Amino acid sequence: MRSAGLWAVAAFLCGALLIAGGAVFRHGADKWALLVPLALTCAGIAVRWRSPLGSLGLGTLGVVVDLFVGPSLPTLLVYTDNIYTAALYGPARFARWLLGVACCLAVLVGAVAWFLTEDWRPSAVYGVQVGLMLISPVTTAMVLRQQREQAAAERARAEQVARLAELDRQAAIAAERAAMARELHDMVANHFSAIAIQSTAVLSRKDLDSRTVRTVMESVRENSVKGMAEMRAMIGLLRQDDGSGNGGDAVRPRLADAESLVERARQAGMTVELRVEGEPRELPASVDLAGYRILQEALTNALKHGGRSAGVVLGYRAESVRVVVDNPLASGASGASGAVPGVVSAMVSAGAGAPLVSGGAGASLGDGAGAPLVGGGVAGGSGGGGSGRSGDRDDRGRRGEVWLSGAGAGLVGMRERALLVGGSCEAGVVDTLSSQVAVWRVEAVLPTGVVAS
């Protein structure tokens, strides 16, 4: 605002000096009277920011007055700035309308001059002069307006691209975090679940001999070392920065390594039977990893919530690979509440006087009567609410028992892994004709991308 006022004062002073010097088109004109239209056009400069159209209105009024008392060159020069301001800062439609009016006035002035003088030379001179005075500021303002609009559109487009890039980056980060979470969960849960079960069972028993304790602690140490090795391998893979993508195969688990998973479950105290159907073959990397992790998580859930035995079936078909893990529900796993392993939490407890380990290092965890220590129980009883479960959990903690969280990320992670490779994974209780005990089954079917001929 203040700068516009200063420009208006400066324009008025310069115009007054030009008028005093004789910059008028009619000799004998009253120079003091010519200051009035000059002041009107300069007032248009003062209000150019607040009202571009008002600036043009004041300038037009000043030019009309100047035509009667002058005209004078300074007033016409200042008027071009009024036209420029209205075309640049006014509505875009008004700028186009103003260009049309300027062209019509230039033609009209030329025609009137030819009609009065009947000579084309003054007609051309007056028409060109009016055209330069009216059309030039309008076209200049329109070109500058177009450039500004293009620049604004480019900025908006750049901001939109930046927002989309940021959304893509966030989505990529979220997907990577989800993948890392699945991988870390599947990698660590198997080892740490066995560690928690065995160490808690040892701590809860006071009548164990040194040989039994040593056997269990050796299994705990082995699971700890293997878990740390797998975590170290994954951290090393994440730190790789060569972009080659070759380091993944060196640490990627394979479904062909199922025997090592089964052996690990046996060392943790389970009796596991592995059966392979079909001819094992090289699988796609994503399918190989998904099958391995699903098998690992299923065995971990069986160790935490199931009985002392499990059956594993790996079926290699022409177009897919099938992973099935069956384990009988532990006694008490299916109570009045209808809870089943993998859906509710399970606890591990040791009864007084019951042997912890019978046999060698590969024996199962159980008591003398054959009831497994690894049992699926309903927290808080059949009708307990949230507070009851919390209270029972605290009581179990005081008795030296451990609370193992149930089907949260485990079942969800298995289903996610199967879906990511275009397969399916189902988990639930199935009835068997050969046994009176209900069986918890995890079954995954993963496509291999090979179409049978």
Short mmCIF file of C-alpha atoms in Angstrom, two decimals:
data_model
loop_
_atom_site.label_atom_id
_atom_site.label_comp_id
_atom_site.label_asym_id
_atom_site.label_seq_id
_atom_site.Cartn_x
_atom_site.Cartn_y
_atom_site.Cartn_z
CA MET A 1 0.00 0.00 0.00
CA ARG A 2 2.67 2.49 1.02
CA SER A 3 4.84 1.68 -2.03
CA ALA A 4 1.88 2.26 -4.36
CA GLY A 5 1.29 5.67 -2.77
CA LEU A 6 4.95 6.59 -3.19
CA TRP A 7 4.84 5.55 -6.84
CA ALA A 8 1.74 7.69 -7.34
CA VAL A 9 3.41 10.75 -5.81
CA ALA A 10 6.55 10.19 -7.89
CA ALA A 11 4.50 9.84 -11.08
CA PHE A 12 2.58 13.05 -10.31
CA LEU A 13 5.77 15.05 -9.70
CA CYS A 14 7.41 13.77 -12.88
CA GLY A 15 4.25 14.48 -14.87
CA ALA A 16 4.00 17.99 -13.46
CA LEU A 17 7.59 18.67 -14.52
CA LEU A 18 6.83 17.43 -18.04
CA ILE A 19 3.71 19.61 -18.26
CA ALA A 20 5.68 22.60 -17.01
CA GLY A 21 8.23 21.85 -19.73
CA GLY A 22 5.55 21.93 -22.43
CA ALA A 23 4.69 18.23 -22.91
CA VAL A 24 1.19 19.08 -24.16
CA PHE A 25 -0.50 18.59 -27.53
CA ARG A 26 -2.27 21.95 -27.69
CA HIS A 27 -0.50 25.26 -27.37
CA GLY A 28 -2.01 27.70 -24.95
CA ALA A 29 -3.58 25.05 -22.71
CA ASP A 30 -3.93 25.89 -19.04
CA LYS A 31 -1.08 24.00 -17.41
CA TRP A 32 -2.65 24.23 -13.96
CA ALA A 33 -5.83 22.65 -15.30
CA LEU A 34 -3.81 19.80 -16.80
CA LEU A 35 -2.68 18.83 -13.30
CA VAL A 36 -6.25 17.74 -12.44
CA PRO A 37 -6.47 14.81 -14.92
CA LEU A 38 -2.86 13.94 -14.07
CA ALA A 39 -3.81 13.73 -10.40
CA LEU A 40 -6.75 11.43 -11.24
CA THR A 41 -4.59 8.99 -13.18
CA CYS A 42 -1.94 9.04 -10.43
CA ALA A 43 -4.66 8.33 -7.88
CA GLY A 44 -5.35 5.17 -9.89
CA ILE A 45 -1.75 4.10 -9.21
CA ALA A 46 -2.30 4.62 -5.48
CA VAL A 47 -5.28 2.19 -5.40
CA ARG A 48 -3.91 -0.38 -7.87
CA TRP A 49 -3.45 -3.14 -5.24
CA ARG A 50 -6.79 -2.64 -3.51
CA SER A 51 -8.92 -2.19 -6.63
CA PRO A 52 -7.42 -2.83 -10.08
CA LEU A 53 -10.71 -1.97 -11.78
CA GLY A 54 -11.03 1.17 -9.65
CA SER A 55 -7.57 2.18 -10.84
CA LEU A 56 -8.73 1.86 -14.45
CA GLY A 57 -11.87 3.84 -13.67
CA LEU A 58 -9.93 6.76 -12.16
CA GLY A 59 -7.49 6.70 -15.06
CA THR A 60 -10.27 6.70 -17.66
CA LEU A 61 -11.94 9.64 -15.94
CA GLY A 62 -8.64 11.51 -15.92
CA VAL A 63 -8.07 10.86 -19.65
CA VAL A 64 -11.57 12.08 -20.52
CA VAL A 65 -10.95 15.30 -18.58
CA ASP A 66 -7.50 15.61 -20.15
CA LEU A 67 -8.96 15.41 -23.66
CA PHE A 68 -11.02 18.52 -22.95
CA VAL A 69 -8.31 20.62 -21.24
CA GLY A 70 -5.26 19.28 -23.06
CA PRO A 71 -4.46 16.71 -23.90
CA SER A 72 -1.09 16.11 -22.22
CA LEU A 73 1.53 13.40 -22.68
CA PRO A 74 2.13 12.63 -18.94
CA THR A 75 -1.54 11.83 -18.34
CA LEU A 76 -1.65 9.41 -21.26
CA LEU A 77 1.55 7.69 -20.10
CA VAL A 78 0.23 7.19 -16.57
CA TYR A 79 -3.04 5.90 -18.05
CA THR A 80 -1.16 3.04 -19.71
CA ASP A 81 -0.14 1.86 -16.24
CA ASN A 82 -3.80 1.95 -15.17
CA ILE A 83 -4.69 -0.26 -18.14
CA TYR A 84 -1.81 -2.65 -17.37
CA THR A 85 -2.86 -2.93 -13.72
CA ALA A 86 -6.49 -3.75 -14.59
CA ALA A 87 -5.49 -6.36 -17.17
CA LEU A 88 -2.93 -8.04 -14.90
CA TYR A 89 -4.64 -8.05 -11.51
CA GLY A 90 -8.28 -7.92 -12.59
CA PRO A 91 -10.40 -10.90 -13.65
CA ALA A 92 -9.07 -12.90 -16.61
CA ARG A 93 -12.31 -12.46 -18.53
CA PHE A 94 -12.10 -8.68 -18.04
CA ALA A 95 -8.58 -8.67 -19.52
CA ARG A 96 -9.84 -10.38 -22.68
CA TRP A 97 -12.76 -7.96 -22.87
CA LEU A 98 -10.39 -5.02 -22.39
CA LEU A 99 -8.22 -6.23 -25.28
CA GLY A 100 -11.22 -6.30 -27.55
CA VAL A 101 -12.26 -2.78 -26.51
CA ALA A 102 -8.73 -1.48 -27.11
CA CYS A 103 -8.67 -2.93 -30.62
CA CYS A 104 -12.07 -1.44 -31.41
CA LEU A 105 -11.02 2.00 -30.12
CA ALA A 106 -7.84 1.93 -32.22
CA VAL A 107 -9.85 1.14 -35.35
CA LEU A 108 -12.48 3.71 -34.45
CA VAL A 109 -9.93 6.50 -33.94
CA GLY A 110 -8.29 5.69 -37.26
CA ALA A 111 -11.64 5.73 -39.03
CA VAL A 112 -12.67 9.04 -37.49
CA ALA A 113 -9.32 10.58 -38.45
CA TRP A 114 -9.74 9.41 -42.05
CA PHE A 115 -13.31 10.68 -42.12
CA LEU A 116 -12.26 14.14 -40.89
CA THR A 117 -9.11 14.54 -42.97
CA GLU A 118 -9.83 12.25 -45.92
CA ASP A 119 -6.16 11.31 -45.79
CA TRP A 120 -4.91 7.87 -44.87
CA ARG A 121 -1.66 9.11 -43.36
CA PRO A 122 -3.12 10.87 -40.29
CA SER A 123 -5.61 8.06 -40.00
CA ALA A 124 -2.81 5.52 -39.78
CA VAL A 125 -0.79 7.64 -37.37
CA TYR A 126 -3.68 8.17 -34.96
CA GLY A 127 -4.76 4.55 -35.17
CA VAL A 128 -1.26 3.27 -34.45
CA GLN A 129 -0.79 5.70 -31.57
CA VAL A 130 -4.03 4.70 -29.93
CA GLY A 131 -3.24 1.04 -30.53
CA LEU A 132 0.17 1.36 -28.90
CA MET A 133 -1.30 3.23 -25.94
CA LEU A 134 -4.21 0.82 -25.34
CA ILE A 135 -3.32 -2.57 -26.83
CA SER A 136 0.34 -2.82 -25.73
CA PRO A 137 -0.27 -2.67 -21.95
CA VAL A 138 -3.16 -5.13 -22.23
CA THR A 139 -1.19 -7.71 -24.22
CA THR A 140 1.85 -7.31 -21.96
CA ALA A 141 -0.31 -7.90 -18.88
CA MET A 142 -2.00 -10.94 -20.46
CA VAL A 143 1.35 -12.52 -21.36
CA LEU A 144 2.66 -11.96 -17.84
CA ARG A 145 -0.58 -13.33 -16.34
CA GLN A 146 -0.29 -16.46 -18.47
CA GLN A 147 3.29 -17.00 -17.35
CA ARG A 148 2.29 -16.61 -13.71
CA GLU A 149 -0.60 -19.05 -14.12
CA GLN A 150 1.70 -21.56 -15.79
CA ALA A 151 4.23 -21.16 -13.00
CA ALA A 152 1.49 -21.66 -10.40
CA ALA A 153 0.25 -24.76 -12.24
CA GLU A 154 3.78 -26.15 -12.36
CA ARG A 155 4.21 -25.53 -8.64
CA ALA A 156 0.90 -27.23 -7.90
CA ARG A 157 1.88 -30.16 -10.12
CA ALA A 158 5.26 -30.41 -8.43
CA GLU A 159 3.61 -30.34 -5.00
CA GLN A 160 1.18 -33.04 -6.10
CA VAL A 161 4.01 -35.19 -7.42
CA ALA A 162 5.87 -34.65 -4.15
CA ARG A 163 2.79 -35.67 -2.17
CA LEU A 164 2.32 -38.78 -4.30
CA ALA A 165 5.99 -39.62 -3.93
CA GLU A 166 5.71 -39.20 -0.16
CA LEU A 167 2.62 -41.43 -0.09
CA ASP A 168 4.46 -44.04 -2.16
CA ARG A 169 7.43 -43.77 0.18
CA GLN A 170 5.23 -44.20 3.24
CA ALA A 171 3.46 -47.16 1.64
CA ALA A 172 6.80 -48.75 0.76
CA ILE A 173 8.06 -48.19 4.30
CA ALA A 174 4.87 -49.65 5.77
CA ALA A 175 5.10 -52.70 3.50
CA GLU A 176 8.77 -53.16 4.36
CA ARG A 177 8.05 -52.83 8.07
CA ALA A 178 5.24 -55.38 7.80
CA ALA A 179 7.54 -57.78 5.96
CA MET A 180 10.28 -57.28 8.55
CA ALA A 181 7.77 -57.77 11.36
CA ARG A 182 6.58 -61.06 9.85
CA GLU A 183 10.13 -62.24 9.28
CA LEU A 184 11.33 -61.32 12.77
CA HIS A 185 8.27 -62.83 14.40
CA ASP A 186 8.60 -66.11 12.55
CA MET A 187 12.35 -66.18 13.09
CA VAL A 188 12.38 -65.48 16.82
CA ALA A 189 9.11 -66.98 18.06
CA ASN A 190 10.11 -70.57 17.38
CA HIS A 191 13.33 -70.39 19.38
CA PHE A 192 12.15 -68.15 22.19
CA SER A 193 8.93 -70.10 22.75
CA ALA A 194 10.94 -73.25 23.37
CA ILE A 195 13.28 -71.31 25.65
CA ALA A 196 10.39 -69.85 27.65
CA ILE A 197 8.63 -73.20 28.04
CA GLN A 198 11.69 -75.18 29.07
CA SER A 199 13.21 -72.56 31.37
CA THR A 200 9.90 -71.91 33.14
CA ALA A 201 9.34 -75.61 33.63
CA VAL A 202 12.81 -75.96 35.16
CA LEU A 203 12.31 -72.99 37.48
CA SER A 204 8.93 -74.27 38.66
CA ARG A 205 10.33 -77.65 39.75
CA LYS A 206 12.40 -78.08 42.90
CA ASP A 207 13.03 -81.84 42.72
CA LEU A 208 15.09 -82.10 39.52
CA ASP A 209 18.46 -83.78 39.40
CA SER A 210 21.46 -82.13 37.80
CA ARG A 211 21.38 -84.35 34.71
CA THR A 212 17.81 -83.37 33.87
CA VAL A 213 18.54 -79.70 34.42
CA ARG A 214 21.64 -79.93 32.25
CA THR A 215 19.73 -81.64 29.45
CA VAL A 216 17.06 -78.95 29.42
CA MET A 217 19.55 -76.10 29.68
CA GLU A 218 21.53 -77.52 26.74
CA SER A 219 18.35 -77.36 24.68
CA VAL A 220 17.75 -73.80 25.89
CA ARG A 221 21.27 -72.80 24.92
CA GLU A 222 20.95 -74.40 21.49
CA ASN A 223 17.73 -72.50 20.80
CA SER A 224 19.34 -69.28 22.01
CA VAL A 225 22.37 -69.70 19.76
CA LYS A 226 20.26 -70.57 16.73
CA GLY A 227 17.91 -67.65 17.34
CA MET A 228 20.82 -65.23 17.66
CA ALA A 229 22.43 -66.63 14.51
CA GLU A 230 19.25 -66.15 12.49
CA MET A 231 18.80 -62.62 13.83
CA ARG A 232 22.44 -61.82 13.04
CA ALA A 233 21.99 -63.13 9.50
CA MET A 234 18.91 -61.00 8.96
CA ILE A 235 20.56 -57.89 10.38
CA GLY A 236 23.49 -58.46 8.04
CA LEU A 237 21.09 -58.74 5.12
CA LEU A 238 19.35 -55.51 6.08
CA ARG A 239 22.70 -53.72 6.28
CA GLN A 240 23.69 -54.73 2.77
CA ASP A 241 23.91 -51.69 0.50
CA ASP A 242 25.28 -53.08 -2.75
CA GLY A 243 21.86 -53.26 -4.38
CA SER A 244 22.68 -56.58 -6.02
CA GLY A 245 20.01 -58.52 -4.18
CA ASN A 246 22.27 -61.59 -4.08
CA GLY A 247 22.65 -61.76 -0.33
CA GLY A 248 19.14 -62.99 0.32
CA ASP A 249 19.73 -66.49 -1.01
CA ALA A 250 22.59 -67.04 1.42
CA VAL A 251 20.36 -66.64 4.48
CA ARG A 252 16.93 -67.46 3.06
CA PRO A 253 15.37 -70.50 4.76
CA ARG A 254 14.00 -73.15 2.42
CA LEU A 255 11.16 -75.59 2.72
CA ALA A 256 13.72 -78.28 2.00
CA ASP A 257 15.10 -77.51 5.49
CA ALA A 258 11.90 -78.79 7.12
CA GLU A 259 13.82 -81.66 8.71
CA SER A 260 15.82 -79.17 10.80
CA LEU A 261 12.61 -77.54 12.02
CA VAL A 262 11.16 -80.91 12.94
CA GLU A 263 14.36 -81.90 14.75
CA ARG A 264 14.29 -78.63 16.68
CA ALA A 265 10.71 -79.32 17.79
CA ARG A 266 11.74 -82.81 18.88
CA GLN A 267 14.56 -81.38 20.97
CA ALA A 268 12.04 -79.03 22.60
CA GLY A 269 10.05 -82.04 23.81
CA MET A 270 7.62 -82.88 21.02
CA THR A 271 7.12 -86.06 19.04
CA VAL A 272 6.92 -84.96 15.43
CA GLU A 273 6.40 -87.15 12.37
CA LEU A 274 7.42 -85.75 8.98
CA ARG A 275 6.04 -87.17 5.74
CA VAL A 276 6.97 -85.89 2.29
CA GLU A 277 4.59 -86.58 -0.60
CA GLY A 278 5.74 -86.15 -4.16
CA GLU A 279 9.17 -85.30 -5.44
CA PRO A 280 10.86 -82.33 -3.70
CA ARG A 281 12.02 -79.71 -6.18
CA GLU A 282 13.36 -76.17 -6.35
CA LEU A 283 10.61 -73.68 -5.49
CA PRO A 284 10.34 -69.95 -6.20
CA ALA A 285 12.11 -67.93 -3.52
CA SER A 286 8.95 -66.29 -2.19
CA VAL A 287 7.05 -69.59 -2.04
CA ASP A 288 10.00 -71.36 -0.45
CA LEU A 289 10.29 -68.76 2.30
CA ALA A 290 6.52 -68.58 2.88
CA GLY A 291 6.23 -72.36 3.23
CA TYR A 292 9.16 -72.51 5.64
CA ARG A 293 7.81 -69.72 7.84
CA ILE A 294 4.29 -71.16 7.89
CA LEU A 295 5.67 -74.54 8.95
CA GLN A 296 7.85 -72.88 11.58
CA GLU A 297 4.96 -70.88 13.05
CA ALA A 298 2.64 -73.90 13.03
CA LEU A 299 5.17 -75.99 14.95
CA THR A 300 5.72 -73.12 17.37
CA ASN A 301 1.98 -72.88 18.06
CA ALA A 302 1.84 -76.65 18.49
CA LEU A 303 4.68 -76.46 21.01
CA LYS A 304 3.02 -73.66 22.97
CA HIS A 305 -0.63 -74.66 22.85
CA GLY A 306 -0.90 -78.26 21.66
CA GLY A 307 -0.15 -81.70 22.98
CA ARG A 308 3.12 -83.56 22.92
CA SER A 309 2.87 -84.79 19.31
CA ALA A 310 2.40 -83.37 15.83
CA GLY A 311 2.31 -84.58 12.26
CA VAL A 312 3.80 -82.68 9.33
CA VAL A 313 2.97 -83.37 5.70
CA LEU A 314 4.76 -81.69 2.79
CA GLY A 315 3.01 -82.37 -0.49
CA TYR A 316 4.75 -81.40 -3.71
CA ARG A 317 2.20 -81.17 -6.50
CA ALA A 318 2.51 -80.13 -10.13
CA GLU A 319 1.18 -76.61 -9.60
CA SER A 320 1.50 -76.09 -5.86
CA VAL A 321 3.06 -77.22 -2.62
CA ARG A 322 0.93 -78.22 0.38
CA VAL A 323 2.00 -77.78 4.00
CA VAL A 324 -0.09 -79.49 6.68
CA VAL A 325 0.60 -79.56 10.42
CA ASP A 326 -1.72 -81.59 12.69
CA ASN A 327 -1.45 -81.72 16.46
CA PRO A 328 -3.98 -83.10 18.96
CA LEU A 329 -5.46 -80.60 21.34
CA ALA A 330 -3.99 -80.81 24.81
CA SER A 331 -6.19 -81.93 27.66
CA GLY A 332 -8.28 -79.01 28.85
CA ALA A 333 -7.65 -77.04 25.71
CA SER A 334 -11.26 -77.11 24.77
CA GLY A 335 -13.27 -76.01 27.74
CA ALA A 336 -16.71 -74.65 28.37
CA SER A 337 -15.84 -71.47 26.67
CA GLY A 338 -15.09 -73.30 23.46
CA ALA A 339 -11.54 -72.04 23.35
CA VAL A 340 -9.02 -73.90 21.25
CA PRO A 341 -5.26 -73.72 20.83
CA GLY A 342 -4.12 -70.90 18.63
CA VAL A 343 -7.19 -68.83 19.52
CA VAL A 344 -6.76 -68.33 23.27
CA SER A 345 -3.63 -67.96 25.37
CA ALA A 346 -1.98 -70.99 26.90
CA MET A 347 0.05 -71.41 30.05
CA VAL A 348 2.78 -73.80 31.02
CA SER A 349 2.82 -75.26 34.50
CA ALA A 350 4.54 -78.18 36.23
CA GLY A 351 2.85 -80.28 38.84
CA ALA A 352 4.69 -81.09 42.01
CA GLY A 353 6.55 -84.34 41.95
CA ALA A 354 6.14 -84.96 38.22
CA PRO A 355 9.28 -85.66 36.21
CA LEU A 356 10.20 -82.92 33.80
CA VAL A 357 12.03 -84.94 31.17
CA SER A 358 11.72 -88.67 30.65
CA GLY A 359 14.43 -90.21 28.53
CA GLY A 360 17.16 -88.41 26.65
CA ALA A 361 17.53 -85.00 25.17
CA GLY A 362 14.84 -85.59 22.60
CA ALA A 363 12.14 -86.69 25.08
CA SER A 364 8.92 -84.79 25.49
CA LEU A 365 7.96 -82.55 28.36
CA GLY A 366 5.34 -84.35 30.43
CA ASP A 367 4.33 -85.62 33.85
CA GLY A 368 4.35 -89.14 35.16
CA ALA A 369 0.75 -89.85 34.20
CA GLY A 370 1.35 -88.96 30.61
CA ALA A 371 -0.38 -85.56 30.68
CA PRO A 372 1.74 -83.04 28.80
CA LEU A 373 3.23 -80.09 30.55
CA VAL A 374 2.65 -78.07 27.39
CA GLY A 375 -1.09 -77.68 27.69
CA GLY A 376 -3.63 -75.36 26.17
CA GLY A 377 -5.73 -73.88 28.94
CA VAL A 378 -8.48 -71.32 29.02
CA ALA A 379 -7.32 -68.34 30.95
CA GLY A 380 -9.49 -67.41 33.79
CA GLY A 381 -11.88 -70.34 33.52
CA SER A 382 -14.81 -70.89 31.23
CA GLY A 383 -16.83 -67.87 32.19
CA GLY A 384 -14.13 -65.46 33.30
CA GLY A 385 -14.06 -61.95 31.92
CA GLY A 386 -11.16 -59.68 31.25
CA SER A 387 -10.48 -58.93 34.91
CA GLY A 388 -10.68 -62.61 35.83
CA ARG A 389 -8.12 -63.48 33.20
CA SER A 390 -5.81 -60.77 34.47
CA GLY A 391 -6.14 -61.97 38.05
CA ASP A 392 -5.50 -65.60 37.12
CA ARG A 393 -2.49 -64.51 35.13
CA ASP A 394 -1.07 -62.71 38.15
CA ASP A 395 -1.72 -65.79 40.32
CA ARG A 396 0.05 -68.01 37.82
CA GLY A 397 2.99 -65.62 37.78
CA ARG A 398 3.30 -65.88 41.56
CA ARG A 399 3.25 -69.69 41.28
CA GLY A 400 6.16 -69.68 38.82
CA GLU A 401 4.11 -70.22 35.66
CA VAL A 402 4.54 -68.43 32.35
CA TRP A 403 1.83 -66.87 30.23
CA LEU A 404 2.26 -67.35 26.48
CA SER A 405 0.24 -65.10 24.24
CA GLY A 406 -1.83 -66.98 21.70
CA ALA A 407 -3.07 -66.37 18.21
CA GLY A 408 -2.30 -62.78 17.53
CA ALA A 409 0.34 -62.23 14.92
CA GLY A 410 0.93 -65.96 14.40
CA LEU A 411 -2.19 -67.02 12.50
CA VAL A 412 -2.52 -63.63 10.88
CA GLY A 413 1.09 -63.76 9.74
CA MET A 414 0.64 -67.22 8.24
CA ARG A 415 -2.40 -66.11 6.28
CA GLU A 416 -0.62 -62.97 5.11
CA ARG A 417 2.37 -64.95 3.89
CA ALA A 418 0.14 -67.32 1.95
CA LEU A 419 -1.87 -64.51 0.39
CA LEU A 420 1.27 -62.63 -0.65
CA VAL A 421 2.28 -65.53 -2.92
CA GLY A 422 -1.27 -66.15 -4.18
CA GLY A 423 -2.02 -69.09 -1.92
CA SER A 424 -4.26 -69.83 1.04
CA CYS A 425 -3.84 -70.85 4.65
CA GLU A 426 -6.53 -72.22 6.95
CA ALA A 427 -6.34 -73.14 10.61
CA GLY A 428 -8.93 -74.75 12.82
CA VAL A 429 -10.14 -77.85 14.65
CA VAL A 430 -10.82 -80.95 12.57
CA ASP A 431 -12.44 -84.21 13.66
CA THR A 432 -10.66 -87.49 12.97
CA LEU A 433 -12.33 -90.90 12.79
CA SER A 434 -9.28 -92.71 14.11
CA SER A 435 -9.04 -90.79 17.37
CA GLN A 436 -11.39 -89.43 19.98
CA VAL A 437 -9.18 -86.37 20.44
CA ALA A 438 -9.84 -83.27 18.38
CA VAL A 439 -7.00 -82.19 16.15
CA TRP A 440 -5.84 -78.66 15.39
CA ARG A 441 -4.80 -78.39 11.75
CA VAL A 442 -2.89 -75.74 9.86
CA GLU A 443 -3.06 -76.26 6.10
CA ALA A 444 -1.44 -74.01 3.52
CA VAL A 445 -1.55 -74.39 -0.26
CA LEU A 446 1.03 -72.28 -2.10
CA PRO A 447 1.14 -72.05 -5.91
CA THR A 448 4.51 -72.67 -7.50
CA GLY A 449 3.75 -71.00 -10.82
CA VAL A 450 4.39 -74.22 -12.78
CA VAL A 451 1.43 -75.32 -14.91
CA ALA A 452 1.03 -79.02 -15.38
CA SER A 453 1.36 -80.23 -18.96
#
